[in-house]
Short mmCIF file of C-alpha atoms and ligand atoms in Angstrom, two decimals:
data_model
loop_
_atom_site.label_atom_id
_atom_site.label_comp_id
_atom_site.label_asym_id
_atom_site.label_seq_id
_atom_site.Cartn_x
_atom_site.Cartn_y
_atom_site.Cartn_z
CA MET A 1 -15.83 -36.85 24.95
CA SER A 2 -12.90 -37.53 22.66
CA ARG A 3 -11.73 -35.00 20.11
CA ARG A 4 -13.14 -37.11 17.30
CA ALA A 5 -16.52 -37.54 18.93
CA LEU A 6 -16.71 -33.85 19.59
CA LEU A 7 -16.11 -33.06 15.97
CA GLN A 8 -18.68 -35.53 14.81
CA ALA A 9 -21.14 -33.80 17.08
CA GLY A 10 -21.34 -31.01 14.54
CA ALA A 11 -18.11 -29.10 14.12
CA GLY A 12 -16.94 -31.20 11.21
CA LEU A 13 -19.88 -30.27 9.06
CA LEU A 14 -19.49 -26.61 9.78
CA LEU A 15 -15.84 -26.79 9.03
CA THR A 16 -16.46 -27.80 5.45
CA ALA A 17 -19.42 -25.49 5.02
CA ALA A 18 -17.64 -22.38 6.22
CA LEU A 19 -14.87 -22.31 3.65
CA PRO A 20 -15.39 -21.13 0.08
CA PRO A 21 -15.70 -23.90 -2.50
CA PHE A 22 -12.46 -24.98 -4.05
CA ALA A 23 -12.80 -24.51 -7.75
CA GLY A 24 -10.59 -26.29 -10.19
CA ARG A 25 -10.33 -29.52 -8.30
CA ALA A 26 -10.49 -32.38 -10.76
CA ALA A 27 -11.95 -35.84 -10.23
CA GLN A 28 -8.81 -37.04 -8.52
CA SER A 29 -8.71 -35.13 -5.28
CA SER A 30 -5.00 -34.36 -5.43
CA ASP A 31 -5.21 -32.83 -8.90
CA TYR A 32 -5.81 -29.13 -9.44
CA ARG A 33 -6.04 -26.94 -12.46
CA ILE A 34 -5.40 -23.26 -11.93
CA ALA A 35 -5.76 -20.69 -14.70
CA ALA A 36 -4.22 -17.26 -14.35
CA ALA A 37 -6.66 -15.09 -16.31
CA PRO A 38 -8.23 -11.64 -16.33
CA ALA A 39 -11.72 -11.18 -14.88
CA ARG A 40 -13.87 -8.49 -13.29
CA ALA A 41 -14.57 -8.17 -9.59
CA ARG A 42 -16.73 -6.03 -7.34
CA LEU A 43 -14.18 -5.16 -4.72
CA ALA A 44 -15.85 -2.26 -2.98
CA GLY A 45 -19.55 -3.10 -2.98
CA ALA A 46 -22.48 -2.72 -5.34
CA ALA A 47 -22.37 1.08 -5.30
CA ARG A 48 -18.86 1.18 -6.73
CA PRO A 49 -17.74 0.25 -10.23
CA GLU A 50 -16.27 -3.13 -11.07
CA THR A 51 -12.54 -3.58 -11.30
CA GLY A 52 -10.61 -5.40 -13.99
CA VAL A 53 -8.41 -7.84 -12.09
CA TRP A 54 -6.10 -10.77 -12.77
CA THR A 55 -7.25 -13.94 -11.07
CA TYR A 56 -6.59 -17.59 -10.41
CA ASN A 57 -9.70 -19.39 -11.69
CA GLY A 58 -11.77 -16.28 -12.09
CA SER A 59 -11.93 -14.94 -8.54
CA VAL A 60 -10.03 -12.75 -6.10
CA PRO A 61 -8.61 -14.19 -3.99
CA GLY A 62 -7.90 -17.08 -6.32
CA SER A 63 -9.52 -20.44 -5.72
CA LEU A 64 -8.65 -21.96 -2.40
CA VAL A 65 -6.14 -24.76 -2.67
CA ARG A 66 -6.84 -27.30 0.03
CA LEU A 67 -4.22 -29.97 0.52
CA ARG A 68 -3.59 -32.71 3.01
CA GLN A 69 -0.40 -32.94 5.01
CA GLY A 70 1.92 -35.60 3.63
CA GLU A 71 -0.16 -36.30 0.53
CA PRO A 72 1.26 -35.60 -2.92
CA VAL A 73 -0.45 -33.01 -5.07
CA ARG A 74 -0.28 -31.99 -8.72
CA LEU A 75 -1.22 -28.46 -9.72
CA THR A 76 -1.37 -27.55 -13.38
CA VAL A 77 -1.11 -23.83 -13.98
CA ASP A 78 -2.40 -22.36 -17.25
CA ASN A 79 -1.12 -18.93 -18.14
CA ARG A 80 -3.93 -16.96 -19.76
CA ILE A 81 -2.57 -13.49 -19.12
CA ASP A 82 -0.49 -11.74 -21.73
CA GLN A 83 2.85 -11.91 -19.97
CA ASP A 84 5.16 -14.52 -18.45
CA THR A 85 4.24 -15.81 -15.03
CA THR A 86 5.13 -18.45 -12.42
CA VAL A 87 3.49 -19.61 -9.21
CA HIS A 88 5.31 -19.58 -5.90
CA TRP A 89 3.82 -21.67 -3.06
CA HIS A 90 4.74 -19.33 -0.29
CA GLY A 91 5.91 -20.99 2.91
CA ILE A 92 5.59 -24.59 1.74
CA ARG A 93 8.81 -26.54 2.17
CA LEU A 94 9.00 -28.16 -1.25
CA PRO A 95 11.68 -29.20 -3.75
CA ASN A 96 13.58 -26.29 -5.26
CA SER A 97 12.40 -27.05 -8.80
CA MET A 98 8.80 -26.45 -7.64
CA ASP A 99 9.48 -23.08 -5.97
CA GLY A 100 8.30 -20.96 -8.88
CA VAL A 101 11.13 -18.45 -9.21
CA PRO A 102 11.74 -17.62 -12.88
CA GLY A 103 15.29 -18.17 -14.08
CA LEU A 104 16.40 -19.50 -10.73
CA THR A 105 14.18 -22.59 -10.31
CA GLN A 106 12.17 -22.86 -13.55
CA PRO A 107 11.68 -21.22 -16.93
CA PRO A 108 8.85 -18.69 -16.86
CA ILE A 109 5.43 -19.91 -18.03
CA LYS A 110 4.79 -18.11 -21.30
CA PRO A 111 1.32 -16.84 -22.25
CA GLY A 112 -0.76 -19.81 -23.41
CA GLU A 113 1.56 -22.33 -21.80
CA THR A 114 1.19 -24.53 -18.74
CA PHE A 115 3.46 -25.74 -15.97
CA VAL A 116 2.85 -28.64 -13.63
CA TYR A 117 3.82 -28.23 -9.99
CA GLU A 118 4.13 -31.45 -8.00
CA PHE A 119 5.06 -31.74 -4.37
CA THR A 120 4.04 -33.22 -1.03
CA PRO A 121 3.42 -30.63 1.67
CA PRO A 122 5.23 -31.75 4.83
CA ASP A 123 3.54 -29.18 7.09
CA ALA A 124 -0.10 -28.55 7.89
CA GLY A 125 -1.14 -24.92 8.13
CA THR A 126 -2.02 -21.71 6.32
CA PHE A 127 0.03 -20.83 3.26
CA TRP A 128 -0.59 -18.90 0.07
CA TYR A 129 0.35 -18.77 -3.59
CA HIS A 130 1.25 -15.89 -5.86
CA PRO A 131 3.33 -15.15 -8.97
CA HIS A 132 7.06 -14.55 -8.78
CA SER A 133 7.24 -12.89 -12.19
CA ASN A 134 6.58 -9.19 -12.62
CA SER A 135 5.26 -9.64 -9.09
CA LEU A 136 4.57 -6.02 -8.37
CA GLU A 137 2.01 -5.77 -11.15
CA GLN A 138 0.72 -9.36 -11.08
CA LEU A 139 0.12 -9.43 -7.34
CA GLY A 140 -1.05 -5.81 -7.46
CA ARG A 141 -3.73 -6.77 -10.01
CA GLY A 142 -4.99 -9.61 -7.85
CA LEU A 143 -3.08 -12.81 -8.59
CA ALA A 144 -2.98 -14.52 -5.20
CA GLY A 145 -4.80 -17.21 -3.28
CA ALA A 146 -4.64 -19.21 -0.08
CA VAL A 147 -3.35 -22.71 0.43
CA ILE A 148 -4.67 -24.61 3.40
CA VAL A 149 -2.87 -27.80 4.30
CA GLU A 150 -5.12 -29.81 6.56
CA GLU A 151 -3.87 -31.49 9.70
CA ARG A 152 -4.00 -35.27 9.66
CA GLU A 153 -6.60 -35.10 12.42
CA ALA A 154 -9.25 -32.42 12.34
CA VAL A 155 -8.87 -29.66 14.93
CA ALA A 156 -11.71 -29.14 17.40
CA VAL A 157 -13.35 -25.85 16.42
CA ASP A 158 -16.86 -24.89 15.42
CA ARG A 159 -15.81 -23.03 12.31
CA ASP A 160 -12.60 -22.81 10.32
CA LEU A 161 -12.50 -19.40 8.64
CA LEU A 162 -10.14 -17.76 6.21
CA TRP A 163 -9.71 -14.00 5.91
CA PHE A 164 -7.57 -13.37 2.89
CA LEU A 165 -6.67 -9.69 3.20
CA ALA A 166 -5.50 -7.67 0.23
CA ASP A 167 -4.73 -4.05 -0.41
CA TRP A 168 -5.59 -2.35 -3.69
CA ARG A 169 -4.84 1.03 -5.14
CA LEU A 170 -8.04 1.92 -6.98
CA THR A 171 -8.77 4.96 -9.10
CA GLY A 172 -12.06 6.87 -8.94
CA ASP A 173 -13.58 4.83 -11.77
CA GLY A 174 -12.75 1.52 -10.10
CA GLY A 175 -9.64 0.71 -12.10
CA ILE A 176 -6.33 -0.39 -10.66
CA ALA A 177 -3.99 2.56 -10.59
CA PRO A 178 -1.27 2.00 -13.19
CA ARG A 179 2.36 2.98 -12.83
CA PHE A 180 3.68 0.12 -10.81
CA GLY A 181 7.24 0.64 -9.72
CA ASN A 182 7.28 4.26 -8.62
CA ARG A 183 10.84 4.85 -7.54
CA MET A 184 10.07 7.26 -4.74
CA GLU A 185 7.63 4.78 -3.21
CA ALA A 186 10.03 1.91 -3.71
CA ALA A 187 12.57 3.74 -1.54
CA MET A 188 9.97 4.35 1.16
CA SER A 189 7.12 2.14 2.33
CA GLY A 190 6.21 0.65 -1.06
CA ARG A 191 2.92 0.74 -2.91
CA VAL A 192 0.39 0.97 -0.10
CA GLY A 193 -3.11 1.13 -1.57
CA ASN A 194 -6.40 2.75 -0.60
CA THR A 195 -8.83 -0.19 -0.39
CA VAL A 196 -8.48 -3.25 1.82
CA THR A 197 -10.55 -6.30 0.95
CA LEU A 198 -11.42 -9.34 3.04
CA ASN A 199 -11.91 -12.41 0.84
CA GLY A 200 -12.10 -10.20 -2.22
CA ARG A 201 -14.53 -7.50 -1.08
CA VAL A 202 -14.66 -4.58 1.31
CA SER A 203 -16.38 -6.13 4.31
CA GLU A 204 -19.16 -4.51 6.35
CA ALA A 205 -19.67 -7.41 8.71
CA GLU A 206 -18.68 -11.01 9.28
CA PRO A 207 -21.28 -13.20 10.96
CA ALA A 208 -20.71 -14.93 14.29
CA ARG A 209 -22.67 -16.94 16.79
CA ALA A 210 -22.27 -16.48 20.52
CA GLY A 211 -20.37 -19.28 22.22
CA GLU A 212 -18.69 -20.71 19.16
CA ARG A 213 -14.98 -21.26 18.80
CA VAL A 214 -13.55 -20.09 15.53
CA ARG A 215 -10.20 -20.80 14.02
CA LEU A 216 -9.46 -17.74 11.95
CA ARG A 217 -6.71 -17.90 9.37
CA LEU A 218 -5.42 -14.42 8.59
CA VAL A 219 -3.38 -13.94 5.44
CA ASN A 220 -1.88 -10.61 4.46
CA GLY A 221 -1.69 -10.79 0.68
CA SER A 222 -0.81 -7.10 0.22
CA LEU A 223 2.02 -5.71 -1.84
CA ALA A 224 3.18 -3.41 0.92
CA ARG A 225 0.54 -2.72 3.57
CA ILE A 226 1.43 -3.80 7.10
CA MET A 227 -1.55 -4.47 9.36
CA ALA A 228 -2.08 -4.49 13.12
CA LEU A 229 -5.49 -5.96 13.91
CA ARG A 230 -7.44 -5.42 17.10
CA PHE A 231 -10.63 -7.33 17.81
CA GLU A 232 -12.83 -5.16 20.01
CA GLY A 233 -14.38 -7.11 22.87
CA HIS A 234 -12.54 -10.32 22.02
CA ARG A 235 -9.34 -12.07 23.00
CA PRO A 236 -7.91 -13.88 20.03
CA VAL A 237 -5.17 -16.37 20.84
CA ILE A 238 -2.38 -16.88 18.31
CA VAL A 239 -1.89 -20.59 17.65
CA ALA A 240 0.20 -20.52 14.47
CA VAL A 241 2.42 -18.07 12.64
CA ASP A 242 3.22 -18.48 8.94
CA GLY A 243 1.52 -21.86 9.00
CA GLN A 244 3.66 -23.20 11.84
CA PRO A 245 1.96 -23.96 15.16
CA CYS A 246 3.38 -22.11 18.14
CA ASP A 247 2.68 -21.95 21.88
CA ALA A 248 -0.81 -20.52 22.18
CA HIS A 249 -0.44 -16.89 23.28
CA GLU A 250 -2.29 -13.61 23.23
CA PRO A 251 -0.84 -10.99 20.90
CA GLU A 252 1.27 -8.26 22.44
CA ARG A 253 -0.93 -5.35 23.48
CA GLY A 254 -3.85 -7.10 21.80
CA ARG A 255 -2.60 -6.25 18.30
CA ILE A 256 -1.98 -8.92 15.71
CA LEU A 257 0.88 -7.71 13.54
CA LEU A 258 0.72 -8.91 9.96
CA GLY A 259 3.39 -7.85 7.51
CA PRO A 260 2.88 -8.55 3.82
CA ALA A 261 2.96 -12.32 3.16
CA MET A 262 2.56 -13.21 6.83
CA ARG A 263 -0.13 -15.53 8.12
CA VAL A 264 -1.43 -15.78 11.64
CA ASP A 265 -3.95 -18.38 12.81
CA VAL A 266 -5.95 -17.34 15.85
CA MET A 267 -8.52 -19.11 17.94
CA ILE A 268 -11.39 -16.91 19.08
CA ASP A 269 -14.03 -17.88 21.56
CA MET A 270 -16.99 -15.78 20.54
CA GLN A 271 -18.01 -14.47 23.94
CA GLY A 272 -19.84 -11.36 22.70
CA GLU A 273 -23.53 -10.71 23.14
CA PRO A 274 -26.09 -12.03 20.67
CA GLY A 275 -27.25 -9.24 18.37
CA ARG A 276 -24.23 -7.00 18.98
CA ARG A 277 -21.44 -5.92 16.65
CA TYR A 278 -17.75 -5.53 17.45
CA GLY A 279 -15.22 -3.72 15.33
CA VAL A 280 -12.04 -5.16 13.90
CA ILE A 281 -9.62 -2.29 13.61
CA ASP A 282 -6.35 -2.02 11.72
CA ASP A 283 -4.32 0.74 13.34
CA PHE A 284 -0.82 0.00 12.12
CA TYR A 285 -0.16 3.39 10.50
CA ASP A 286 -0.31 6.36 12.85
CA GLY A 287 -3.44 8.38 12.30
CA LEU A 288 -4.72 6.05 9.60
CA ALA A 289 -6.72 3.53 11.61
CA TYR A 290 -9.74 2.10 9.81
CA ARG A 291 -12.41 -0.49 10.49
CA LEU A 292 -11.58 -3.64 8.56
CA THR A 293 -14.95 -5.19 9.36
CA GLU A 294 -17.32 -5.89 12.24
CA ILE A 295 -18.05 -9.17 13.93
CA ALA A 296 -21.83 -9.31 13.79
CA TYR A 297 -23.49 -11.69 16.23
CA ASP A 298 -26.80 -13.18 15.26
CA GLU A 299 -29.65 -13.26 17.78
CA ARG A 300 -29.35 -16.90 18.69
CA PRO A 301 -28.50 -17.78 22.28
CA PRO A 302 -24.96 -18.95 22.97
CA LEU A 303 -24.02 -22.27 21.41
CA ARG A 304 -22.63 -23.39 24.77
CA PRO A 305 -22.56 -21.80 28.23
CA HIS A 306 -18.74 -21.80 28.57
CA PRO A 307 -15.95 -21.62 26.03
CA LEU A 308 -15.18 -24.93 24.36
CA ASP A 309 -13.13 -27.09 26.65
CA ALA A 310 -10.72 -28.41 24.01
CA SER A 311 -7.03 -27.66 23.76
CA LEU A 312 -5.99 -24.67 21.69
CA ASP A 313 -2.76 -26.31 20.62
CA LEU A 314 -2.31 -27.43 17.06
CA PRO A 315 -0.20 -30.50 16.34
CA ARG A 316 3.41 -29.51 15.58
CA ASN A 317 4.91 -29.92 12.14
CA PRO A 318 8.00 -32.04 11.51
CA LEU A 319 10.56 -29.23 11.43
CA PRO A 320 14.21 -30.07 12.03
CA GLU A 321 15.47 -28.43 15.23
CA PRO A 322 18.63 -26.35 14.69
CA ASP A 323 21.54 -27.15 17.01
CA LEU A 324 22.48 -23.73 18.33
CA ALA A 325 25.71 -24.94 19.92
CA THR A 326 27.25 -26.02 16.62
CA ALA A 327 25.44 -23.62 14.30
CA GLU A 328 27.26 -21.62 11.67
CA ARG A 329 26.68 -17.91 12.12
CA HIS A 330 26.17 -15.37 9.38
CA GLU A 331 24.97 -11.83 9.13
CA LEU A 332 22.83 -10.08 6.56
CA LYS A 333 22.80 -6.30 6.57
CA LEU A 334 19.86 -4.52 5.03
CA GLN A 335 20.70 -1.08 3.79
CA GLY A 336 19.30 1.67 1.63
CA GLY A 337 16.00 3.39 1.15
CA MET A 338 15.11 7.02 1.56
CA MET A 339 17.21 8.78 4.17
CA SER A 340 20.17 6.52 3.55
CA GLY A 341 22.26 8.20 0.87
CA MET A 342 22.06 5.12 -1.31
CA MET A 343 19.30 6.84 -3.28
CA MET A 344 21.87 9.03 -4.93
CA GLY A 345 23.10 6.03 -6.92
CA GLY A 346 25.93 3.64 -6.34
CA GLY A 347 25.75 0.23 -4.76
CA GLY A 348 26.72 -2.88 -6.67
CA MET A 349 23.97 -4.30 -8.85
CA GLN A 350 23.75 -7.86 -10.06
CA GLY A 351 21.69 -9.08 -13.00
CA GLU A 352 19.63 -7.06 -15.38
CA GLY A 353 16.64 -6.71 -13.08
CA MET A 354 13.55 -4.71 -13.72
CA MET A 355 14.39 -1.11 -13.38
CA HIS A 356 12.06 0.48 -15.90
CA GLY A 357 9.77 3.03 -14.38
CA MET A 358 12.25 3.61 -11.61
CA MET A 359 14.79 5.73 -13.37
CA GLY A 360 15.37 9.24 -12.20
CA MET A 361 16.61 9.95 -8.71
CA GLY A 362 19.89 8.25 -9.47
CA GLY A 363 18.32 5.27 -11.25
CA GLY A 364 20.29 2.61 -9.40
CA PRO A 365 18.85 0.15 -6.93
CA ALA A 366 17.35 1.58 -3.78
CA TRP A 367 18.29 -1.21 -1.37
CA SER A 368 21.02 -3.75 -0.76
CA ILE A 369 21.81 -6.82 1.30
CA ASN A 370 25.45 -7.09 2.37
CA GLY A 371 26.29 -4.40 -0.14
CA LEU A 372 24.79 -6.20 -3.13
CA SER A 373 21.49 -5.40 -4.84
CA MET A 374 19.66 -8.16 -6.64
CA THR A 375 16.69 -6.63 -8.41
CA GLY A 376 13.52 -7.83 -10.09
CA ASP A 377 11.73 -11.12 -9.43
CA GLY A 378 14.35 -13.71 -10.08
CA HIS A 379 16.44 -14.41 -13.14
CA ALA A 380 19.19 -16.70 -14.33
CA GLY A 381 22.69 -16.30 -12.98
CA MET A 382 21.93 -15.00 -9.51
CA GLU A 383 24.98 -15.91 -7.46
CA PRO A 384 24.31 -17.03 -3.90
CA ALA A 385 25.46 -14.63 -1.20
CA LEU A 386 26.00 -17.55 1.19
CA THR A 387 26.40 -21.30 0.69
CA PHE A 388 25.52 -23.79 3.41
CA GLN A 389 26.39 -27.45 3.59
CA ARG A 390 23.22 -29.48 3.61
CA GLY A 391 22.15 -30.44 7.12
CA ARG A 392 24.06 -27.65 8.86
CA SER A 393 22.38 -25.60 11.54
CA ILE A 394 22.50 -21.92 10.69
CA VAL A 395 21.99 -18.83 12.79
CA LEU A 396 21.36 -15.74 10.69
CA THR A 397 21.49 -12.27 12.13
CA LEU A 398 19.40 -9.88 10.10
CA ARG A 399 20.34 -6.26 10.68
CA ASN A 400 17.89 -3.68 9.46
CA GLU A 401 20.06 -0.61 9.12
CA THR A 402 17.33 1.25 7.24
CA ALA A 403 14.63 3.61 8.46
CA TRP A 404 11.84 1.37 7.08
CA TRP A 405 9.89 -1.77 7.94
CA HIS A 406 10.70 -5.00 6.09
CA PRO A 407 8.93 -8.37 6.15
CA MET A 408 11.94 -10.56 5.31
CA HIS A 409 11.02 -13.84 3.65
CA PHE A 410 13.14 -16.94 3.09
CA HIS A 411 12.06 -19.56 0.58
CA GLY A 412 12.06 -23.30 1.18
CA HIS A 413 12.62 -23.22 4.96
CA SER A 414 11.02 -22.03 8.16
CA MET A 415 13.16 -20.14 10.63
CA ARG A 416 12.98 -20.15 14.38
CA VAL A 417 12.99 -16.57 15.63
CA LEU A 418 15.43 -16.46 18.56
CA SER A 419 15.82 -12.83 19.49
CA ARG A 420 15.04 -9.26 18.58
CA THR A 421 17.55 -6.53 19.25
CA GLY A 422 19.26 -8.66 21.86
CA VAL A 423 16.11 -9.68 23.69
CA ALA A 424 15.01 -13.33 23.57
CA VAL A 425 11.69 -13.80 21.79
CA PRO A 426 9.25 -15.46 24.22
CA HIS A 427 7.77 -18.20 22.03
CA ARG A 428 10.62 -18.72 19.60
CA GLN A 429 8.04 -19.31 16.91
CA TRP A 430 8.83 -20.56 13.43
CA GLN A 431 8.27 -18.09 10.63
CA ASP A 432 9.01 -17.84 6.93
CA THR A 433 8.44 -14.08 6.87
CA VAL A 434 9.88 -12.01 9.70
CA LEU A 435 8.65 -8.46 10.07
CA MET A 436 11.50 -6.15 11.01
CA ALA A 437 10.98 -2.68 12.42
CA PRO A 438 13.43 0.10 11.49
CA LYS A 439 16.84 -0.63 13.06
CA ASP A 440 15.70 -4.06 14.31
CA VAL A 441 18.25 -6.82 14.68
CA VAL A 442 16.67 -10.26 14.47
CA GLU A 443 18.36 -13.59 15.03
CA VAL A 444 16.83 -16.63 13.35
CA ALA A 445 17.90 -20.26 13.22
CA PHE A 446 17.15 -23.15 10.92
CA VAL A 447 18.60 -26.35 9.53
CA ALA A 448 19.69 -25.91 5.93
CA ASP A 449 18.15 -29.21 4.89
CA ASN A 450 16.46 -28.34 1.61
CA PRO A 451 18.97 -28.36 -1.25
CA GLY A 452 18.92 -25.68 -3.92
CA ASP A 453 19.19 -21.96 -4.48
CA TRP A 454 16.62 -20.15 -2.36
CA MET A 455 15.60 -16.55 -2.39
CA LEU A 456 15.61 -14.37 0.64
CA HIS A 457 13.88 -11.06 0.09
CA CYS A 458 11.71 -8.37 1.50
CA HIS A 459 8.03 -9.05 0.76
CA VAL A 460 7.25 -5.39 0.26
CA ILE A 461 7.41 -6.10 -3.44
CA ASP A 462 8.76 -2.68 -4.44
CA HIS A 463 11.65 -3.27 -2.03
CA GLN A 464 12.36 -6.69 -3.48
CA MET A 465 12.28 -5.32 -7.03
CA THR A 466 14.74 -2.56 -6.19
CA GLY A 467 17.40 -4.57 -4.45
CA LEU A 468 16.26 -6.02 -1.13
CA MET A 469 16.81 -9.57 -2.26
CA THR A 470 19.51 -12.19 -2.18
CA VAL A 471 20.02 -15.89 -2.80
CA LEU A 472 21.17 -18.49 -0.28
CA ARG A 473 22.42 -21.87 -1.48
CA VAL A 474 22.03 -25.17 0.29
CA ALA A 475 24.63 -27.39 -1.34
CU1 LIG B 1 5.92 -14.92 -1.22
CU2 LIG B 1 9.59 -14.87 -2.86
O1 LIG B 1 7.76 -14.90 -2.08
CU1 LIG B 2 8.13 -17.70 -0.55
CU1 LIG B 3 11.30 -3.99 2.72
#
C-alpha cells in the first residue's frame, strides 16, 4: 500500500477532524484575519472562575494558523487591545520586514490599527506566533497561537494533534496576577506561573484509541516555565524539533525537554490497553512534578494488531547546510542573574528599554550578552553585536556563564546544534530555540542567508526584558 493510499484509507479524514477549526480564514485560503482582543476564558474548569485574557480571535490559544509549505500567505492583524502590539512568527524563516519586532523591523501596530504580514513559509512544521511588544504582559495574558505549516505530502498518521501548552499565574478569584516585571524574578527563573493549560484549559484527560499512531505537536508557549514531559506506558519518538525534522529518536531518559518557545513533534504508537489511563507527567522542577493530563483509552479494540508500518521520518526542509571547514567563529557570553554580582548595578545598557517595575536592587539590567544589555522587546537604534556577510557559514559558541537556564532563540534562521559542553550532540538537530542548562556551552552552526537585523534573545521573557538580548546583522 502506498503512503497516499494508506492515508485515503481513513487517516486523512481524521487528520482534519482532530485539529481545532481555524477561525479567521477568509474566502481565499491564503488570507487570514487575526484580531488581538480581550475576551474571557475558562482556563481551570467549570468549578473555577473565568479569567479575563487577551486573545487572537477570541480564544486561548489563538486561532490556529494553518499554512502550506511554499505557498504565500497574507495575515492581517487588527489591534483591538489598548496598547501597541506586533506579531512575531516564531521560527518561520521569513523576510526581515515581516519579523514583527517593533522599532527594529516594523513600526508598532497602534490600538485600532492593522498591519499586513505577507510571506511564504519555506519550511513545513510546527511554529507559533506571539507579540513582540510588551511581551511579558501580552504573552502572559494569553496572546499566542500555533502555526502549522503542512508538508507538501500528507504524513501517514491516524491523528495529527496539537498540544499548545501555556503557563498562567492566576489569583484566587481567577484573574491574571498583575505586576509583570518583578525584578527579583527577572534575575532568577522568570515568571513561572501556577496553572498549566493544554489547548487553553487544564486537562483531565486526552482521548486515545488503542493501536493508532498519533503525531503530537508539543508547543511550550509559556513565559518562563520549562517542561520535561514523561508519557507513562508509552514510547514517544521525537521526529522534529522547533519545526525542523530530525532523525527519529527516543528522548533521553524518556523525558521530552521543552523550554519556553520550543516545539517538539513526537510520533506515538498508542499501545496501551483499551479502557486504561496513563499519566503525562511534567517533572522538570525538583519536587514540583505534576500531572499535565492523562491519556484515556476508549474501550474499542485496537485499530490494528501491530504498530503502523509506515516510516516515522518527516520530509526534510530546505535548510542551507553550513560549511564547518570555512565557517566564521564567534562567541556569545551570557552573564548576569542572581548570584552573579551584576545585580548590584553596572553593566553597559543600550537603548531606553522597559525598566519600569524593575527598579530597586540596583535598577540596572540583570543580564548581558558579551557585556552589553539590550532590554525590552525591541526598539529603534539597536546596534548589531555581530555582522555577517550574507551567505557565510557561522559557528556560534554560546557560553552560559550564569547559574540559570536559558532557552536562547535566534530569529530568521534555524541553527544546527553541534555540541554541548564539548560533547558532540548525537542528532545534530536544527533548532531556533536552544535550551541551555546553567554553565552549558553550546556550539551551533548556520548559514547567514537571510538579510536583515535579527534578534537573538532568551525566551524566558523576563530575561529578555532585562538584558539577555542582542542583535545579529546579516549584511
Ligand atoms: Cu518567540 Cu523574539 O521571539
Ligand atoms: Cu522568534
Ligand atoms: Cu534566560
